[in-house]
Short mmCIF file of N, CA and C in Angstrom, two decimals:
data_model
loop_
_atom_site.label_atom_id
_atom_site.label_comp_id
_atom_site.label_asym_id
_atom_site.label_seq_id
_atom_site.Cartn_x
_atom_site.Cartn_y
_atom_site.Cartn_z
N MET I 118 -54.80 -14.25 84.70
CA MET I 118 -54.50 -13.61 83.61
C MET I 118 -53.17 -14.15 83.38
N PRO I 119 -52.82 -14.39 81.92
CA PRO I 119 -51.14 -14.67 81.59
C PRO I 119 -50.26 -13.53 81.89
N SER I 120 -49.22 -13.88 82.11
CA SER I 120 -47.98 -12.84 82.50
C SER I 120 -47.71 -12.23 81.15
N THR I 121 -47.39 -11.02 81.41
CA THR I 121 -47.06 -10.08 80.07
C THR I 121 -45.69 -10.52 79.58
N SER I 122 -44.80 -11.41 80.39
CA SER I 122 -43.48 -11.77 79.90
C SER I 122 -43.78 -13.04 78.87
N ASN I 123 -44.88 -13.67 78.89
CA ASN I 123 -45.04 -14.74 77.69
C ASN I 123 -44.98 -14.03 76.45
N PRO I 124 -44.63 -14.75 75.43
CA PRO I 124 -44.68 -14.39 74.13
C PRO I 124 -46.01 -14.33 73.71
N LEU I 125 -46.28 -13.48 72.75
CA LEU I 125 -47.64 -13.27 72.30
C LEU I 125 -48.31 -14.50 71.74
N TRP I 126 -47.70 -15.36 71.17
CA TRP I 126 -48.21 -16.74 70.74
C TRP I 126 -48.68 -17.64 71.83
N GLN I 127 -47.82 -17.48 72.95
CA GLN I 127 -48.32 -18.17 74.03
C GLN I 127 -49.59 -17.73 74.71
N ARG I 128 -49.72 -16.42 75.02
CA ARG I 128 -50.58 -15.81 75.45
C ARG I 128 -51.85 -15.95 74.54
N TYR I 129 -51.60 -15.97 73.49
CA TYR I 129 -52.87 -16.24 72.35
C TYR I 129 -53.36 -17.62 72.62
N GLU I 130 -52.54 -18.57 72.67
CA GLU I 130 -53.06 -20.09 72.92
C GLU I 130 -53.79 -20.13 74.20
N GLN I 131 -53.12 -19.46 75.23
CA GLN I 131 -53.80 -19.58 76.61
C GLN I 131 -55.23 -18.83 76.56
N SER I 132 -55.32 -17.63 75.83
CA SER I 132 -56.55 -17.00 75.75
C SER I 132 -57.73 -17.89 74.99
N VAL I 133 -57.29 -18.63 73.99
CA VAL I 133 -58.16 -19.59 73.29
C VAL I 133 -58.52 -20.66 74.36
N ARG I 134 -57.63 -21.23 75.08
CA ARG I 134 -57.84 -22.35 76.06
C ARG I 134 -58.91 -21.82 77.22
N THR I 135 -58.76 -20.54 77.54
CA THR I 135 -59.57 -19.84 78.64
C THR I 135 -61.05 -19.79 77.84
N MET I 136 -61.02 -19.27 76.57
CA MET I 136 -62.32 -19.15 76.06
C MET I 136 -62.99 -20.46 75.93
N LEU I 137 -62.42 -21.55 75.43
CA LEU I 137 -63.04 -22.78 75.19
C LEU I 137 -63.40 -23.50 76.57
N SER I 138 -62.74 -23.17 77.60
CA SER I 138 -63.29 -23.76 79.07
C SER I 138 -64.53 -23.05 79.41
N THR I 139 -64.64 -21.65 79.12
CA THR I 139 -65.76 -21.12 79.52
C THR I 139 -67.01 -21.52 78.55
N ARG I 140 -67.04 -22.04 77.34
CA ARG I 140 -67.95 -22.63 76.51
C ARG I 140 -68.54 -23.80 77.17
N ASP I 141 -67.72 -24.77 77.82
CA ASP I 141 -68.17 -25.91 78.25
C ASP I 141 -67.46 -26.30 79.71
N PRO I 142 -67.99 -25.70 80.81
CA PRO I 142 -67.31 -25.88 82.05
C PRO I 142 -67.05 -27.34 82.36
N ALA I 143 -67.83 -28.29 81.86
CA ALA I 143 -67.61 -29.86 82.37
C ALA I 143 -66.46 -30.35 81.57
N ALA I 144 -66.06 -29.81 80.37
CA ALA I 144 -64.95 -30.13 79.67
C ALA I 144 -63.62 -30.03 80.40
N LYS I 145 -62.75 -30.91 80.07
CA LYS I 145 -61.44 -30.59 80.60
C LYS I 145 -60.48 -29.91 79.44
N VAL I 146 -59.98 -28.82 79.78
CA VAL I 146 -59.31 -28.06 78.46
C VAL I 146 -57.95 -27.85 79.12
N ILE I 147 -56.86 -28.42 78.27
CA ILE I 147 -55.58 -28.35 78.77
C ILE I 147 -54.75 -27.63 77.74
N HIS I 148 -53.99 -26.65 78.20
CA HIS I 148 -53.04 -25.94 77.29
C HIS I 148 -51.77 -26.71 77.09
N ASN I 149 -51.09 -26.71 76.00
CA ASN I 149 -49.74 -27.31 75.60
C ASN I 149 -49.70 -28.63 76.07
N LYS I 150 -50.59 -29.53 75.63
CA LYS I 150 -50.53 -30.94 75.91
C LYS I 150 -49.89 -31.89 75.06
N HIS I 151 -49.16 -32.75 75.39
CA HIS I 151 -48.29 -33.75 74.56
C HIS I 151 -49.07 -35.03 74.64
N VAL I 152 -49.46 -35.65 73.49
CA VAL I 152 -50.09 -36.89 73.47
C VAL I 152 -49.27 -37.92 72.40
N SER I 153 -49.25 -39.05 72.77
CA SER I 153 -48.68 -39.94 71.98
C SER I 153 -49.43 -40.37 70.56
N GLY I 154 -48.83 -40.37 69.60
CA GLY I 154 -49.63 -40.62 68.26
C GLY I 154 -49.71 -42.01 68.22
N ARG I 155 -51.00 -42.35 67.83
CA ARG I 155 -51.41 -43.81 67.77
C ARG I 155 -50.84 -44.37 66.49
N LEU I 156 -50.61 -43.75 65.44
CA LEU I 156 -50.04 -44.18 64.20
C LEU I 156 -48.62 -43.95 64.11
N SER I 157 -47.97 -42.88 64.53
CA SER I 157 -46.63 -42.50 64.52
C SER I 157 -45.73 -43.16 65.78
N GLY I 158 -46.46 -43.10 66.63
CA GLY I 158 -45.75 -43.52 68.13
C GLY I 158 -44.92 -42.70 68.64
N LYS I 159 -44.94 -41.17 67.97
CA LYS I 159 -44.35 -40.23 68.56
C LYS I 159 -45.02 -39.21 69.33
N LYS I 160 -44.42 -38.52 70.17
CA LYS I 160 -45.35 -37.55 70.97
C LYS I 160 -45.52 -36.34 70.18
N ARG I 161 -46.86 -35.99 70.17
CA ARG I 161 -47.31 -34.90 69.27
C ARG I 161 -47.68 -33.72 70.34
N GLN I 162 -47.32 -32.49 69.94
CA GLN I 162 -47.59 -31.34 70.77
C GLN I 162 -49.12 -30.66 70.26
N ILE I 163 -49.98 -30.55 71.14
CA ILE I 163 -51.23 -29.97 70.96
C ILE I 163 -51.33 -28.66 71.63
N ASP I 164 -51.68 -27.57 70.97
CA ASP I 164 -51.64 -26.25 71.65
C ASP I 164 -52.69 -26.47 72.77
N VAL I 165 -53.89 -26.82 72.34
CA VAL I 165 -55.09 -27.04 73.41
C VAL I 165 -55.65 -28.15 73.08
N LEU I 166 -56.04 -29.05 74.15
CA LEU I 166 -56.76 -30.44 74.03
C LEU I 166 -57.79 -30.32 75.01
N ALA I 167 -59.14 -30.47 74.32
CA ALA I 167 -60.27 -30.54 75.19
C ALA I 167 -60.92 -32.02 75.12
N THR I 168 -61.23 -32.47 76.33
CA THR I 168 -61.98 -33.76 76.36
C THR I 168 -63.24 -33.63 77.39
N GLY I 169 -64.27 -34.53 76.89
CA GLY I 169 -65.45 -34.35 77.78
C GLY I 169 -66.32 -35.48 77.21
N THR I 170 -67.50 -35.47 77.86
CA THR I 170 -68.49 -36.50 77.49
C THR I 170 -69.73 -35.91 76.93
N VAL I 171 -70.15 -36.46 75.76
CA VAL I 171 -71.51 -36.10 75.05
C VAL I 171 -72.27 -37.10 75.03
N VAL I 172 -73.53 -37.21 75.49
CA VAL I 172 -74.54 -38.47 75.67
C VAL I 172 -73.76 -39.59 75.84
N GLY I 173 -73.04 -39.58 76.82
CA GLY I 173 -72.42 -40.78 77.38
C GLY I 173 -71.07 -41.28 76.54
N GLN I 174 -70.79 -40.52 75.59
CA GLN I 174 -69.64 -40.85 74.67
C GLN I 174 -68.42 -39.91 75.04
N ASP I 175 -67.29 -40.45 75.28
CA ASP I 175 -66.02 -39.52 75.34
C ASP I 175 -65.72 -39.01 73.87
N VAL I 176 -65.39 -37.70 74.02
CA VAL I 176 -65.05 -36.86 72.83
C VAL I 176 -63.73 -36.05 73.14
N THR I 177 -62.87 -36.19 72.05
CA THR I 177 -61.64 -35.44 72.17
C THR I 177 -61.62 -34.26 71.09
N VAL I 178 -61.32 -33.22 71.39
CA VAL I 178 -61.00 -32.10 70.46
C VAL I 178 -59.84 -31.46 70.41
N ALA I 179 -59.04 -31.52 69.46
CA ALA I 179 -57.65 -30.96 69.36
C ALA I 179 -57.74 -29.61 68.69
N VAL I 180 -57.04 -28.59 69.29
CA VAL I 180 -57.06 -27.36 68.87
C VAL I 180 -55.52 -26.74 68.52
N GLU I 181 -55.55 -26.17 67.63
CA GLU I 181 -54.08 -25.53 67.05
C GLU I 181 -54.64 -24.07 66.95
N CYS I 182 -53.41 -23.26 67.29
CA CYS I 182 -53.72 -21.88 67.20
C CYS I 182 -52.51 -21.19 66.54
N LYS I 183 -52.79 -20.75 65.45
CA LYS I 183 -51.87 -20.08 64.61
C LYS I 183 -51.85 -18.67 64.46
N ARG I 184 -50.58 -17.86 64.99
CA ARG I 184 -50.60 -16.34 64.97
C ARG I 184 -49.62 -15.97 64.04
N HIS I 185 -49.81 -16.24 62.77
CA HIS I 185 -48.76 -15.79 61.65
C HIS I 185 -49.30 -14.50 61.28
N GLY I 186 -48.56 -13.95 60.29
CA GLY I 186 -48.84 -12.54 59.62
C GLY I 186 -49.66 -12.86 58.36
N ARG I 187 -49.71 -13.83 57.73
CA ARG I 187 -50.34 -14.25 56.67
C ARG I 187 -51.56 -15.28 57.11
N PRO I 188 -52.55 -15.43 56.14
CA PRO I 188 -53.62 -16.39 56.22
C PRO I 188 -53.02 -17.84 56.13
N SER I 189 -53.60 -18.59 56.92
CA SER I 189 -53.08 -20.11 56.95
C SER I 189 -53.54 -20.71 55.72
N THR I 190 -52.62 -21.69 55.34
CA THR I 190 -52.81 -22.46 53.85
C THR I 190 -53.39 -23.65 54.13
N ILE I 191 -53.78 -24.31 52.89
CA ILE I 191 -54.41 -25.54 52.79
C ILE I 191 -53.21 -26.67 53.34
N GLN I 192 -51.84 -26.28 53.06
CA GLN I 192 -50.87 -27.30 53.66
C GLN I 192 -50.98 -27.43 55.17
N LEU I 193 -51.40 -26.19 55.91
CA LEU I 193 -51.45 -26.06 57.42
C LEU I 193 -52.57 -26.93 57.81
N VAL I 194 -53.69 -26.89 56.95
CA VAL I 194 -54.91 -27.58 57.13
C VAL I 194 -54.66 -29.05 57.12
N ASP I 195 -53.76 -29.51 56.09
CA ASP I 195 -53.63 -30.91 55.73
C ASP I 195 -52.71 -31.40 56.95
N GLN I 196 -51.68 -30.56 57.37
CA GLN I 196 -50.83 -31.09 58.56
C GLN I 196 -51.70 -31.28 59.69
N PHE I 197 -52.74 -30.46 59.96
CA PHE I 197 -53.43 -30.52 61.28
C PHE I 197 -54.46 -31.76 61.09
N ILE I 198 -54.93 -31.94 59.98
CA ILE I 198 -55.87 -33.19 59.84
C ILE I 198 -54.84 -34.50 60.09
N GLY I 199 -53.69 -34.57 59.61
CA GLY I 199 -52.75 -35.61 59.95
C GLY I 199 -52.64 -35.85 61.30
N LYS I 200 -52.23 -34.68 62.15
CA LYS I 200 -52.11 -34.77 63.50
C LYS I 200 -53.29 -35.13 64.20
N ILE I 201 -54.54 -34.83 63.85
CA ILE I 201 -55.71 -35.12 64.53
C ILE I 201 -55.84 -36.80 64.38
N LEU I 202 -55.71 -37.32 63.16
CA LEU I 202 -55.81 -38.58 63.03
C LEU I 202 -54.71 -39.24 63.81
N ASP I 203 -53.62 -38.85 63.77
CA ASP I 203 -52.55 -39.61 64.55
C ASP I 203 -52.87 -39.74 66.01
N ILE I 204 -53.20 -38.80 66.66
CA ILE I 204 -53.60 -38.83 68.04
C ILE I 204 -54.88 -39.31 68.30
N GLY I 205 -55.75 -39.57 67.34
CA GLY I 205 -57.09 -40.13 67.45
C GLY I 205 -58.12 -39.16 68.25
N ALA I 206 -58.02 -37.96 67.66
CA ALA I 206 -59.13 -36.98 68.22
C ALA I 206 -60.15 -37.11 67.52
N ASP I 207 -61.44 -36.81 68.01
CA ASP I 207 -62.74 -36.83 67.18
C ASP I 207 -62.82 -35.75 66.23
N ARG I 208 -62.41 -34.59 66.55
CA ARG I 208 -62.45 -33.51 65.67
C ARG I 208 -61.47 -32.35 66.10
N GLY I 209 -61.23 -31.34 65.29
CA GLY I 209 -60.27 -30.36 65.46
C GLY I 209 -60.85 -29.06 65.18
N ILE I 210 -60.23 -28.07 65.86
CA ILE I 210 -60.49 -26.60 65.55
C ILE I 210 -59.18 -26.12 65.24
N LEU I 211 -59.10 -25.26 64.16
CA LEU I 211 -57.93 -24.57 63.86
C LEU I 211 -58.16 -23.21 63.80
N TYR I 212 -57.56 -22.51 64.84
CA TYR I 212 -57.66 -21.02 64.98
C TYR I 212 -56.46 -20.39 64.06
N SER I 213 -56.89 -19.25 63.37
CA SER I 213 -55.88 -18.57 62.69
C SER I 213 -56.13 -16.99 63.00
N TYR I 214 -55.08 -16.28 63.62
CA TYR I 214 -55.12 -14.95 63.68
C TYR I 214 -55.47 -14.15 62.48
N ALA I 215 -54.69 -14.76 61.44
CA ALA I 215 -54.78 -13.82 60.17
C ALA I 215 -55.62 -14.37 59.14
N GLY I 216 -56.57 -15.33 59.62
CA GLY I 216 -57.46 -15.87 58.62
C GLY I 216 -56.90 -17.10 57.80
N PHE I 217 -57.65 -17.61 56.77
CA PHE I 217 -57.34 -18.66 55.99
C PHE I 217 -57.41 -18.35 54.53
N THR I 218 -56.81 -19.16 53.69
CA THR I 218 -56.71 -18.92 52.32
C THR I 218 -58.12 -19.62 51.95
N SER I 219 -58.74 -19.54 50.78
CA SER I 219 -59.87 -20.07 50.43
C SER I 219 -59.91 -21.57 50.37
N SER I 220 -58.67 -22.06 49.81
CA SER I 220 -58.50 -23.49 49.62
C SER I 220 -58.15 -23.98 51.01
N ALA I 221 -57.86 -23.39 51.87
CA ALA I 221 -57.57 -23.97 53.14
C ALA I 221 -59.08 -24.25 53.92
N VAL I 222 -59.91 -23.24 53.67
CA VAL I 222 -61.12 -23.47 54.22
C VAL I 222 -62.00 -24.49 53.52
N SER I 223 -61.88 -24.57 52.18
CA SER I 223 -62.42 -25.55 51.53
C SER I 223 -62.09 -27.09 51.80
N ARG I 224 -60.84 -27.14 52.22
CA ARG I 224 -60.19 -28.41 52.59
C ARG I 224 -60.71 -28.82 53.96
N ALA I 225 -60.70 -27.78 54.82
CA ALA I 225 -61.33 -28.14 56.20
C ALA I 225 -62.94 -28.44 56.04
N ILE I 226 -63.62 -27.82 55.10
CA ILE I 226 -65.09 -28.24 55.23
C ILE I 226 -65.14 -29.54 54.57
N GLY I 227 -64.24 -29.95 53.70
CA GLY I 227 -64.47 -31.10 52.99
C GLY I 227 -64.05 -32.30 53.72
N SER I 228 -63.27 -32.09 55.07
CA SER I 228 -62.95 -33.11 55.82
C SER I 228 -64.11 -33.33 56.87
N SER I 229 -64.53 -34.85 56.66
CA SER I 229 -65.74 -35.14 57.61
C SER I 229 -65.19 -36.21 58.70
N ASN I 230 -64.01 -36.76 58.45
CA ASN I 230 -63.56 -37.81 59.44
C ASN I 230 -62.05 -37.55 59.59
N PRO I 231 -61.59 -36.70 60.41
CA PRO I 231 -62.31 -35.93 61.34
C PRO I 231 -62.90 -34.59 60.91
N HIS I 232 -63.89 -33.96 61.54
CA HIS I 232 -64.37 -32.86 61.16
C HIS I 232 -63.47 -31.77 61.65
N VAL I 233 -63.24 -30.67 60.84
CA VAL I 233 -62.29 -29.66 61.20
C VAL I 233 -62.95 -28.25 61.05
N SER I 234 -63.11 -27.42 61.98
CA SER I 234 -63.61 -26.14 62.05
C SER I 234 -62.37 -25.24 61.80
N THR I 235 -62.46 -24.23 61.07
CA THR I 235 -61.56 -23.12 60.87
C THR I 235 -62.10 -21.90 61.43
N ILE I 236 -61.43 -21.12 62.39
CA ILE I 236 -61.95 -19.98 62.95
C ILE I 236 -60.87 -18.88 62.85
N ALA I 237 -61.24 -17.99 62.17
CA ALA I 237 -60.38 -16.57 62.04
C ALA I 237 -60.63 -15.57 63.03
N LEU I 238 -59.56 -15.14 63.85
CA LEU I 238 -59.96 -14.32 64.94
C LEU I 238 -59.50 -13.07 64.68
N LYS I 239 -58.78 -12.61 63.60
CA LYS I 239 -58.37 -11.11 63.39
C LYS I 239 -59.54 -10.39 62.83
N THR I 240 -59.93 -9.36 63.50
CA THR I 240 -61.22 -8.49 62.95
C THR I 240 -60.48 -7.37 62.18
N PRO I 241 -61.21 -7.28 60.76
CA PRO I 241 -60.57 -6.13 60.08
C PRO I 241 -60.91 -4.79 60.88
N ALA I 242 -59.96 -3.92 60.63
CA ALA I 242 -60.12 -2.69 61.22
C ALA I 242 -61.32 -1.88 60.78
N THR I 243 -61.88 -1.99 59.63
CA THR I 243 -63.05 -1.43 59.16
C THR I 243 -64.29 -1.81 59.63
N THR I 244 -64.31 -2.78 60.49
CA THR I 244 -65.39 -3.45 61.32
C THR I 244 -65.41 -2.99 62.52
N ILE I 245 -64.56 -2.26 63.15
CA ILE I 245 -64.63 -2.01 64.51
C ILE I 245 -65.74 -1.45 65.07
N GLY I 246 -66.34 -0.54 64.25
CA GLY I 246 -67.59 0.24 64.47
C GLY I 246 -68.78 -0.69 64.91
N TYR I 247 -68.89 -1.90 64.31
CA TYR I 247 -69.85 -2.81 64.53
C TYR I 247 -69.65 -3.78 65.73
N ILE I 248 -68.64 -3.77 66.20
CA ILE I 248 -67.99 -4.66 67.37
C ILE I 248 -68.94 -4.28 68.74
N VAL I 249 -69.18 -3.27 69.08
CA VAL I 249 -69.86 -3.08 70.23
C VAL I 249 -70.88 -4.11 70.67
N THR I 250 -71.69 -4.43 69.85
CA THR I 250 -72.89 -5.31 70.03
C THR I 250 -72.50 -6.62 69.80
N ALA I 251 -71.02 -7.17 69.52
CA ALA I 251 -70.86 -8.70 69.30
C ALA I 251 -71.18 -9.28 70.47
N PRO I 252 -71.72 -10.65 70.24
CA PRO I 252 -72.20 -11.52 71.30
C PRO I 252 -71.09 -12.03 71.98
N GLY I 253 -71.14 -12.13 73.21
CA GLY I 253 -70.34 -13.02 74.09
C GLY I 253 -68.85 -12.80 74.31
N LEU I 254 -68.16 -12.59 73.38
CA LEU I 254 -66.68 -12.66 73.35
C LEU I 254 -65.85 -11.57 73.02
N PRO I 255 -64.54 -11.27 73.52
CA PRO I 255 -63.85 -10.02 73.04
C PRO I 255 -63.54 -10.21 71.54
N THR I 256 -63.50 -8.93 71.00
CA THR I 256 -63.46 -8.84 69.60
C THR I 256 -62.20 -9.73 69.13
N ASP I 257 -61.25 -9.84 69.72
CA ASP I 257 -60.05 -10.63 69.30
C ASP I 257 -60.24 -12.04 69.41
N LEU I 258 -61.30 -12.63 69.90
CA LEU I 258 -61.82 -14.03 70.01
C LEU I 258 -62.96 -14.33 69.51
N LEU I 259 -63.58 -13.58 68.41
CA LEU I 259 -64.80 -13.96 67.88
C LEU I 259 -64.91 -15.44 67.37
N TYR I 260 -66.16 -16.13 67.59
CA TYR I 260 -65.89 -17.58 67.48
C TYR I 260 -66.92 -17.54 66.28
N GLN I 261 -66.50 -18.26 65.21
CA GLN I 261 -67.27 -18.54 64.23
C GLN I 261 -67.24 -20.02 63.74
N ASP I 262 -68.42 -20.66 63.76
CA ASP I 262 -68.39 -22.15 63.75
C ASP I 262 -69.31 -22.67 62.51
N PRO I 263 -68.79 -23.02 61.37
CA PRO I 263 -67.52 -22.75 60.84
C PRO I 263 -67.38 -21.45 60.37
N ALA I 264 -66.05 -20.93 60.37
CA ALA I 264 -65.66 -19.57 59.84
C ALA I 264 -66.05 -19.26 58.38
N PRO I 265 -66.48 -18.00 58.15
CA PRO I 265 -66.65 -17.55 56.64
C PRO I 265 -65.36 -17.79 56.00
N GLN I 266 -65.15 -18.04 54.70
CA GLN I 266 -63.96 -18.14 53.97
C GLN I 266 -63.33 -16.91 54.19
N TRP I 267 -63.82 -15.85 54.12
CA TRP I 267 -63.28 -14.43 54.15
C TRP I 267 -64.22 -13.46 54.66
N VAL I 268 -64.12 -13.01 55.81
CA VAL I 268 -65.15 -11.98 56.41
C VAL I 268 -65.22 -10.92 55.34
N GLU I 269 -63.97 -10.57 54.81
CA GLU I 269 -64.19 -9.33 53.72
C GLU I 269 -64.95 -9.70 52.63
N GLU I 270 -65.29 -10.97 52.33
CA GLU I 270 -66.31 -11.23 51.19
C GLU I 270 -67.84 -11.02 51.36
N MET I 271 -67.90 -11.01 52.84
CA MET I 271 -69.36 -10.86 53.20
C MET I 271 -69.81 -9.45 52.88
N ASP I 272 -71.18 -9.20 52.38
CA ASP I 272 -71.55 -7.91 52.29
C ASP I 272 -71.63 -7.14 53.62
N GLU I 273 -71.85 -5.83 53.69
CA GLU I 273 -71.77 -5.04 55.03
C GLU I 273 -73.05 -5.67 55.84
N ASP I 274 -74.22 -5.76 55.22
CA ASP I 274 -75.31 -6.15 56.08
C ASP I 274 -75.17 -7.44 56.56
N ALA I 275 -74.67 -8.38 55.89
CA ALA I 275 -74.29 -9.73 56.37
C ALA I 275 -73.27 -9.81 57.42
N PHE I 276 -72.26 -9.05 57.42
CA PHE I 276 -71.19 -8.80 58.29
C PHE I 276 -71.81 -8.26 59.53
N ARG I 277 -72.61 -7.20 59.53
CA ARG I 277 -73.16 -6.54 60.60
C ARG I 277 -74.18 -7.49 61.36
N ASP I 278 -74.93 -8.31 60.63
CA ASP I 278 -75.70 -9.33 61.23
C ASP I 278 -74.98 -10.41 61.92
N PHE I 279 -73.72 -10.91 61.47
CA PHE I 279 -72.68 -11.80 61.98
C PHE I 279 -72.46 -11.22 63.37
N LEU I 280 -72.06 -10.02 63.52
CA LEU I 280 -71.27 -9.46 64.68
C LEU I 280 -72.54 -9.36 65.50
N THR I 281 -73.55 -8.97 65.38
CA THR I 281 -74.70 -8.63 66.30
C THR I 281 -75.46 -9.80 66.71
N THR I 282 -75.57 -10.82 65.87
CA THR I 282 -76.37 -12.06 66.36
C THR I 282 -75.37 -13.23 66.40
N GLY I 283 -74.21 -13.39 65.90
CA GLY I 283 -73.23 -14.37 65.93
C GLY I 283 -73.62 -15.47 64.94
N ARG I 284 -74.70 -15.20 64.10
CA ARG I 284 -74.97 -15.98 63.04
C ARG I 284 -74.38 -15.52 61.62
N TRP I 285 -74.11 -16.43 60.67
CA TRP I 285 -73.75 -16.09 59.40
C TRP I 285 -74.31 -17.09 58.45
N ASN I 286 -74.55 -16.40 57.23
CA ASN I 286 -75.05 -17.47 56.14
C ASN I 286 -73.98 -17.81 55.41
N LYS I 287 -73.84 -18.99 55.04
CA LYS I 287 -72.70 -19.57 54.16
C LYS I 287 -72.76 -19.18 52.76
N PHE I 288 -74.00 -18.82 52.46
CA PHE I 288 -74.27 -18.62 51.06
C PHE I 288 -74.64 -17.08 50.91
N TRP I 289 -73.79 -16.16 51.49
CA TRP I 289 -74.06 -14.66 51.31
C TRP I 289 -73.88 -14.30 49.90
N SER I 290 -74.42 -12.91 49.64
CA SER I 290 -74.29 -12.48 48.33
C SER I 290 -73.14 -11.76 48.21
#
């Protein structure tokens, strides 16, 4: 368990690292990794770097964890895509404690090389009653792959289904 003297952002990053390492025990998941940029030649800091093998192919996933008070923007997604390209990672996951703007999610969805997933971790207070049956993980680390643009846009039944089954419909009404 992380020390309580760690700043919240660092504990947040370590929690994401722990969660990801439990999703694939064979993967090597490292917190606060520094990687040389292939394009820039500069050291790049990655909040969490996961490496492993899938069907005999090495795969690298860069993860950034944002714990801001406001939703993450398209500029942040663009910066992250640039970092992924620079370090040569195969894909990226961008966690945001406060969610994402709709343009940020659209940009991530439109990125195919590298593929980027956006995952919002903050659970709106109005949904706490539905959390008890959420699959797998603590409520502050709900995993959505890819995340809905805004969970608040989902109708109540769709959101309840997401929390109880872990599935969501990209084309909710």
